[in-house]
PDB file of C-alpha atoms in Angstrom:
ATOM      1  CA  UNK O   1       0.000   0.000   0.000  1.00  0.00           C
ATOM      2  CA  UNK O   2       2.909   2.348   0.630  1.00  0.00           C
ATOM      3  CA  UNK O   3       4.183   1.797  -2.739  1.00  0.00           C
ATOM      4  CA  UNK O   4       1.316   2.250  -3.856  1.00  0.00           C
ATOM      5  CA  UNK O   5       1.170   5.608  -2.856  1.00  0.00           C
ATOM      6  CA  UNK O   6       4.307   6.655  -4.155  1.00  0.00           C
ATOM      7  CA  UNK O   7       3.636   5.585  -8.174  1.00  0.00           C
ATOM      8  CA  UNK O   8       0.149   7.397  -7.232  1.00  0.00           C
ATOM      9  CA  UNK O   9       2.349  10.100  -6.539  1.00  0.00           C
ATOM     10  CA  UNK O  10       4.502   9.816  -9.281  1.00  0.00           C
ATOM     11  CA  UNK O  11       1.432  10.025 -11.811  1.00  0.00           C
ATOM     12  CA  UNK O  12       0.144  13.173 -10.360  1.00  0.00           C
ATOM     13  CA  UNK O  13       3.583  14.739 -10.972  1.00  0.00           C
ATOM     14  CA  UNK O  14       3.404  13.392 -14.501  1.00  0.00           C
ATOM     15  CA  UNK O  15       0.043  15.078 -14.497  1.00  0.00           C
ATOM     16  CA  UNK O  16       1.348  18.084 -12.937  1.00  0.00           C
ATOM     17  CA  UNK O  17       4.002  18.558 -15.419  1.00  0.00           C
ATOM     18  CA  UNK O  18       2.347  18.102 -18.275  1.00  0.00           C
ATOM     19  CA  UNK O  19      -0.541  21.073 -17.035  1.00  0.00           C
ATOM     20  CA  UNK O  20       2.827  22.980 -16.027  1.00  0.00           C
ATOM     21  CA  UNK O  21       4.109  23.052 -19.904  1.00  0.00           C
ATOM     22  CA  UNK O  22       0.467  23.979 -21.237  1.00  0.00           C
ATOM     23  CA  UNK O  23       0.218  26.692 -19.246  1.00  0.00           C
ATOM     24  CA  UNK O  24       3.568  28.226 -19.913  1.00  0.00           C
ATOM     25  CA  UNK O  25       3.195  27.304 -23.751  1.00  0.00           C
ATOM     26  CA  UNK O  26      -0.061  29.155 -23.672  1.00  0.00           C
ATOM     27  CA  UNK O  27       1.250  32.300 -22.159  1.00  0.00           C
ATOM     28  CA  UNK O  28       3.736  33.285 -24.208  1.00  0.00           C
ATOM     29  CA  UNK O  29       3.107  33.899 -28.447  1.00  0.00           C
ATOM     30  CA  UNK O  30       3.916  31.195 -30.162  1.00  0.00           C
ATOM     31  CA  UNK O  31       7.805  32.751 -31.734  1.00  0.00           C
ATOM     32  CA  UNK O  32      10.929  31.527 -31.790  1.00  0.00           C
ATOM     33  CA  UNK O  33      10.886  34.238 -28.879  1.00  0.00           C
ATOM     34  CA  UNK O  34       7.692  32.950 -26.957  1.00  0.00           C
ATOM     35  CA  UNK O  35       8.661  29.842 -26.982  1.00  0.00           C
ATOM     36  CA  UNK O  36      12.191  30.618 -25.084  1.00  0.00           C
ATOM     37  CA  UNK O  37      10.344  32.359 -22.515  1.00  0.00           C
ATOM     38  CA  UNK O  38       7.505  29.653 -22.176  1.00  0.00           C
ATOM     39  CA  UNK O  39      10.301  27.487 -21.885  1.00  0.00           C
ATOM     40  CA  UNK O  40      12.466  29.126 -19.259  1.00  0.00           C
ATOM     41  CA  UNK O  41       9.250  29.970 -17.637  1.00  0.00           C
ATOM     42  CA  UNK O  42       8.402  26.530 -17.523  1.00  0.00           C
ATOM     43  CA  UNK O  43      11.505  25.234 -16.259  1.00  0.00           C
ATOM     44  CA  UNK O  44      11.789  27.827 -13.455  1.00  0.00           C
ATOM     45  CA  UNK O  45       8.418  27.348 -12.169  1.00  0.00           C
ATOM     46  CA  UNK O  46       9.267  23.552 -11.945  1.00  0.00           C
ATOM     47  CA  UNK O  47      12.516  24.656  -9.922  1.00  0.00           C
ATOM     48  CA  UNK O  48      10.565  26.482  -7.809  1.00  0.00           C
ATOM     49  CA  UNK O  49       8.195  23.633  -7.361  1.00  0.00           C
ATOM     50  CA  UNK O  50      10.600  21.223  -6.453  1.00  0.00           C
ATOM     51  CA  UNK O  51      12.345  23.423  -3.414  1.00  0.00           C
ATOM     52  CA  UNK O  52       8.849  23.728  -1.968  1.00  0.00           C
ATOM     53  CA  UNK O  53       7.951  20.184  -2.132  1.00  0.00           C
ATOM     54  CA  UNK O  54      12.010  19.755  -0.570  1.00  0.00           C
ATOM     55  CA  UNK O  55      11.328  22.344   1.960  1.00  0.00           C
ATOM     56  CA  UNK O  56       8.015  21.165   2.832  1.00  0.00           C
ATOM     57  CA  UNK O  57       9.230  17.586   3.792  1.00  0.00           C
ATOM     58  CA  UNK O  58      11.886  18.887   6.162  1.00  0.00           C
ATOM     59  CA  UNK O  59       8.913  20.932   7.450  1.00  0.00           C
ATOM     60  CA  UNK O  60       6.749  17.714   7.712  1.00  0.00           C
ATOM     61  CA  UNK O  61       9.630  15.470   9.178  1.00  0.00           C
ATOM     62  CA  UNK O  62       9.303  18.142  12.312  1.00  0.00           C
ATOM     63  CA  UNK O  63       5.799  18.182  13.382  1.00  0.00           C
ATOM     64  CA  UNK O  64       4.778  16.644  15.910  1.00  0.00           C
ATOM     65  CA  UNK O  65       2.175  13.733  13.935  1.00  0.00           C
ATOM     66  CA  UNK O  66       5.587  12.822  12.356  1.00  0.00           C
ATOM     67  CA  UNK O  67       7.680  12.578  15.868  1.00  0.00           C
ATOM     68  CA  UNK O  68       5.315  11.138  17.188  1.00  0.00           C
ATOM     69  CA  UNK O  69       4.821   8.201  14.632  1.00  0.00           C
ATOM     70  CA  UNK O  70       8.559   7.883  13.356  1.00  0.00           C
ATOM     71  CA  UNK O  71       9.489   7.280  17.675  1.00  0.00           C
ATOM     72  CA  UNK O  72       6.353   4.534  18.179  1.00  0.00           C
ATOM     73  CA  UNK O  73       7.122   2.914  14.791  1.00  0.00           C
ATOM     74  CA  UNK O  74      10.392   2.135  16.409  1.00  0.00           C
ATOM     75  CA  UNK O  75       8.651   0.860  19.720  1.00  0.00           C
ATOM     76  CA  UNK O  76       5.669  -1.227  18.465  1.00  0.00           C
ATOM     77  CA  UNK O  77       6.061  -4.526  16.598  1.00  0.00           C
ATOM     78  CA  UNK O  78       3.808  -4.121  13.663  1.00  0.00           C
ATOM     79  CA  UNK O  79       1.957  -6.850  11.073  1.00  0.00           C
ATOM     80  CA  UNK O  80       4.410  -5.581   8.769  1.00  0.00           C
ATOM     81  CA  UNK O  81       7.116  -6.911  11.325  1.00  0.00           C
ATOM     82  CA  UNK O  82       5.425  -9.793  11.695  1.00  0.00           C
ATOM     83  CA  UNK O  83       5.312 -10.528   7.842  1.00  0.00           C
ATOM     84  CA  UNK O  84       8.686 -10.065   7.898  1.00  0.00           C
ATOM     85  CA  UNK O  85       9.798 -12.190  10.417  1.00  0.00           C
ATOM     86  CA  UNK O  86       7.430 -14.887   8.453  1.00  0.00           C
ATOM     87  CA  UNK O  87       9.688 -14.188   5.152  1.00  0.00           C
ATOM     88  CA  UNK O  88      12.708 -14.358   7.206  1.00  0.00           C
ATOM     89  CA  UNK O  89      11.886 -18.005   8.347  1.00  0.00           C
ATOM     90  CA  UNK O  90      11.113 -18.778   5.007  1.00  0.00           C
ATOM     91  CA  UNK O  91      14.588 -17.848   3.483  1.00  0.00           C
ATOM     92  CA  UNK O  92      16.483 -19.076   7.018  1.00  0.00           C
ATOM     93  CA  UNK O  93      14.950 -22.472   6.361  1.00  0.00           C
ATOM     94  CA  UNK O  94      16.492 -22.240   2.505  1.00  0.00           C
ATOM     95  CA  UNK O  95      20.026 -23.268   2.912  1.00  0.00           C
ATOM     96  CA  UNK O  96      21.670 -21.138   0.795  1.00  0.00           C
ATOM     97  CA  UNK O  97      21.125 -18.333   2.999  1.00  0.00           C
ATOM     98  CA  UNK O  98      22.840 -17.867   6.522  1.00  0.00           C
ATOM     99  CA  UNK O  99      21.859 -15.975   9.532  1.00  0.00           C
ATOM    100  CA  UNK O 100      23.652 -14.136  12.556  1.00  0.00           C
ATOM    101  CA  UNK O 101      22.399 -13.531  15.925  1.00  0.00           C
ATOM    102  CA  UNK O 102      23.236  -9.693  16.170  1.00  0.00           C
ATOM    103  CA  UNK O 103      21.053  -8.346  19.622  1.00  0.00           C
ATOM    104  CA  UNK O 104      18.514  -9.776  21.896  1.00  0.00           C
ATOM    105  CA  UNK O 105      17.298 -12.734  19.416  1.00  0.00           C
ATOM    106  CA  UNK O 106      17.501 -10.439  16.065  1.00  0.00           C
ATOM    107  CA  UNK O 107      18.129 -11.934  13.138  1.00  0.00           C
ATOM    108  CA  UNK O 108      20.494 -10.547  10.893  1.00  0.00           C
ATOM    109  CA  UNK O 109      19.798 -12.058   7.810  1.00  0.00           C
ATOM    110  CA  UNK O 110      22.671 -11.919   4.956  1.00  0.00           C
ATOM    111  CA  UNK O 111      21.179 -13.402   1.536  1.00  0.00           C
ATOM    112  CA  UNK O 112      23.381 -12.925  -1.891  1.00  0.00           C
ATOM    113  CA  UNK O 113      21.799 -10.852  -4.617  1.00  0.00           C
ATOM    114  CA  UNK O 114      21.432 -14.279  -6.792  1.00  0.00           C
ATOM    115  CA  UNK O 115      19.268 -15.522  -4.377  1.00  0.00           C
ATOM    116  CA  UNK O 116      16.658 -13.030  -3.828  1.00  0.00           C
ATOM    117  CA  UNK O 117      16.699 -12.788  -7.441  1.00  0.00           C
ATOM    118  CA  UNK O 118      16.373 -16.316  -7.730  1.00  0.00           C
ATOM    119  CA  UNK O 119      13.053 -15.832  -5.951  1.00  0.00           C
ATOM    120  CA  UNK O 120      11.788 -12.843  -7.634  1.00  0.00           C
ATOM    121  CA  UNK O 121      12.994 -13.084 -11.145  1.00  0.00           C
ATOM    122  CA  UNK O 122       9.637 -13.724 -12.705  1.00  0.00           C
ATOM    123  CA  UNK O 123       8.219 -10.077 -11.217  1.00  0.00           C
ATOM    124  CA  UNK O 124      11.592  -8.586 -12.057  1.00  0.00           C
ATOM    125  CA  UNK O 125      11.659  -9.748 -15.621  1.00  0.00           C
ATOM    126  CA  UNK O 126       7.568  -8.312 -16.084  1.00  0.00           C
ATOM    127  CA  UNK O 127       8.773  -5.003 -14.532  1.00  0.00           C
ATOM    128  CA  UNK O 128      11.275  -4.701 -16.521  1.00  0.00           C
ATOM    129  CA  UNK O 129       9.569  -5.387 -19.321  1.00  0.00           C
ATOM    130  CA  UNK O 130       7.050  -3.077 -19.278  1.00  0.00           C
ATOM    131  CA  UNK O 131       9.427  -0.121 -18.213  1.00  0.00           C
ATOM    132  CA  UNK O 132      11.694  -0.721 -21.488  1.00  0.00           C
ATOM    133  CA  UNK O 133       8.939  -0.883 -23.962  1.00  0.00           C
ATOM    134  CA  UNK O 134       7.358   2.177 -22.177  1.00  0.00           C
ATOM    135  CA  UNK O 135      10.373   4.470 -22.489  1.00  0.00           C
ATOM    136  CA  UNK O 136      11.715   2.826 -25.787  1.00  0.00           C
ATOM    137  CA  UNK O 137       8.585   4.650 -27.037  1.00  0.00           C
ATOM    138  CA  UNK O 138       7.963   7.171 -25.179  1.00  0.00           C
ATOM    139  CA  UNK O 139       8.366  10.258 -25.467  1.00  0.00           C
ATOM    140  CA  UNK O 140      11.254   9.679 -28.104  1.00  0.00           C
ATOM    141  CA  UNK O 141       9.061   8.004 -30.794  1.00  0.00           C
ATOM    142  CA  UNK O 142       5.158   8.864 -29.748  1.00  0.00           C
ATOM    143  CA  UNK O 143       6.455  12.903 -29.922  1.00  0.00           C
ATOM    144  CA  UNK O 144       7.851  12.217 -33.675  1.00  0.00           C
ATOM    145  CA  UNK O 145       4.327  11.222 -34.837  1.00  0.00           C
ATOM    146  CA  UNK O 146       3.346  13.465 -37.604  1.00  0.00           C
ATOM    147  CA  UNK O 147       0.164  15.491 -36.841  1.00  0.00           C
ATOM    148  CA  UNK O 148      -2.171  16.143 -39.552  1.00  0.00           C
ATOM    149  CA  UNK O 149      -4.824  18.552 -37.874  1.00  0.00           C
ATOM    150  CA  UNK O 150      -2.968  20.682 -34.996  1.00  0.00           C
ATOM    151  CA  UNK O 151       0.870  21.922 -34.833  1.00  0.00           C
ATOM    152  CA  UNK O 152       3.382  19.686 -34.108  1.00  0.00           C
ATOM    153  CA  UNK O 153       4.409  21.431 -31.005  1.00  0.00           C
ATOM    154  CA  UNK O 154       0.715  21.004 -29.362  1.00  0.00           C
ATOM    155  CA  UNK O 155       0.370  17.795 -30.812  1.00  0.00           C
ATOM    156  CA  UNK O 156       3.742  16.440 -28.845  1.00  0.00           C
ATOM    157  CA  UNK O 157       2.817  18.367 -25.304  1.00  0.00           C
ATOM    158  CA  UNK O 158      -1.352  16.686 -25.931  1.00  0.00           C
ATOM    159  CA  UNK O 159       0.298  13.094 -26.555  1.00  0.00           C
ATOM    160  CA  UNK O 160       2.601  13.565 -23.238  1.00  0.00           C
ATOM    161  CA  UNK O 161      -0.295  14.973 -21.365  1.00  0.00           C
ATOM    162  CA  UNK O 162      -2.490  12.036 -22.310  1.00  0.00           C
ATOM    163  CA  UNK O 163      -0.130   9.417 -21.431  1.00  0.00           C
ATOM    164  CA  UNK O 164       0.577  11.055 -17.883  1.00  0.00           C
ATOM    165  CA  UNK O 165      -2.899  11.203 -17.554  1.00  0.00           C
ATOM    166  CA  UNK O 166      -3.785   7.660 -18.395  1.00  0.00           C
ATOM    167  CA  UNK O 167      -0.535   6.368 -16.683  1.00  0.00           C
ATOM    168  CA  UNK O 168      -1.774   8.062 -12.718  1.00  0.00           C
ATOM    169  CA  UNK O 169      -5.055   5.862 -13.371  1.00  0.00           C
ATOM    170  CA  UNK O 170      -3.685   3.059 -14.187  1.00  0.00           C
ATOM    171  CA  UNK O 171      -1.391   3.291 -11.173  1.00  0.00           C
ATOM    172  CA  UNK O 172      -4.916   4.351  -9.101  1.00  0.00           C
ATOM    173  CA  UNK O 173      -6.780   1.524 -10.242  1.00  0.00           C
ATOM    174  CA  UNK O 174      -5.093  -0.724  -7.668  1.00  0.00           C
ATOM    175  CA  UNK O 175      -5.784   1.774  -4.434  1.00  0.00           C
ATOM    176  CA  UNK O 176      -7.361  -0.593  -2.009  1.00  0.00           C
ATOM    177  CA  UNK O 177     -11.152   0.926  -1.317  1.00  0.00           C
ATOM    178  CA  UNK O 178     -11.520   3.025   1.890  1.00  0.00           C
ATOM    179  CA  UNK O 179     -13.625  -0.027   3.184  1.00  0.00           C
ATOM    180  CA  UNK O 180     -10.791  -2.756   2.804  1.00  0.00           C
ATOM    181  CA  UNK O 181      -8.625  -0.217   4.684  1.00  0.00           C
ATOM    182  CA  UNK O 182     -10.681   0.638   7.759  1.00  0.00           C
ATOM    183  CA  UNK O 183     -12.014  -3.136   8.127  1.00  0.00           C
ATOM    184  CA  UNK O 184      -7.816  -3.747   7.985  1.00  0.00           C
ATOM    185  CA  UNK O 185      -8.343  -6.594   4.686  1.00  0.00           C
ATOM    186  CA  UNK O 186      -5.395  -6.702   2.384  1.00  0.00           C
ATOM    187  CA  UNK O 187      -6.362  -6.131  -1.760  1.00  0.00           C
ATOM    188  CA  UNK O 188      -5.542  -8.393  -3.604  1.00  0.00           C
TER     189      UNK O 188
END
């Protein structure tokens, strides 16, 4: 669920962006002129943008909700601690991994980088997959498409925006409902 967030995240910046280089490209007359200053525009507001978001997690990491929930994370075993532990049996019980005894009955588990990919190569292989044919074609190739009804420099930006668009709800489709959450069932 916490990954989940982030790609949502990620596909609202994408959206962000794209709404970010409209408004700039509408702003300023479309000249070799207008198009420098839509340009610089845009990449200055996006500057901008990104030392507020910086500044606004250092501001975050100091109130008091998130003090108060980084310290008891630390405290309180959790069900994510206790799916870990179950993974960490799992791959203890495998006997190409090894395991120390660092503090009070922690485990310290050390497992090589073949092994974990050993178990995960399937996934890895699918995400992989879909992240090379995604940025083989875009936005080198989808941008180069000839338009035939609006400019070429609108019809590149409405392509991008489309594809950021449609990429944040495909990554919202899988946001467990508000239901699952509060009655604590996992999605599957």
């Amino acid at each position: 669920m916490y990954t989940q967030a982030i790609l949502t995240g990620n596909g609202i910046a994408g959206i962000a962006v794209s709404f970010l280089r409209i408004i700039t490209k509408l702003s300023m007359p479309q000249t070799i002129k207008g198009l420098r200053y839509s340009s610089l525009l845009y990449f200055i507001l996006s500057t901008i943008f990104m030392l507020v978001c910086v500044l606004g997690v250092f501001i975050l990491l100091r109130s008091p909700f998130a003090k108060y929930h980084l310290e008891n994370d630390k405290e309180q075993p959790s069900e994510a601690d206790a799916e870990m532990s179950d993974l960490v049996n799992e791959l203890v019980s495998d006997e190409r991994s090894r395991y120390d005894l660092k503090q009070e009955g922690d485990i310290l588990l050390v497992v090589s980088l073949k092994m974990v990919f050993y178990k995960i190569w399937k996934l890895a292989m699918a995400v992989t997959g879909v992240y090379a044919v995604t940025l083989f074609g875009f936005p080198g190739i989808i941008t180069s498409i000839p338009s035939t009804s609006i400019s070429h420099a609108w019809f590149a930006i409405i392509l991008i925006t489309t594809f950021n668009v449609f990429d944040f709800v495909g990554k919202l489709i899988p946001l467990p409902s508000k239901k699952s959450v509060m009655e604590g069932k996992e999605t599957p």
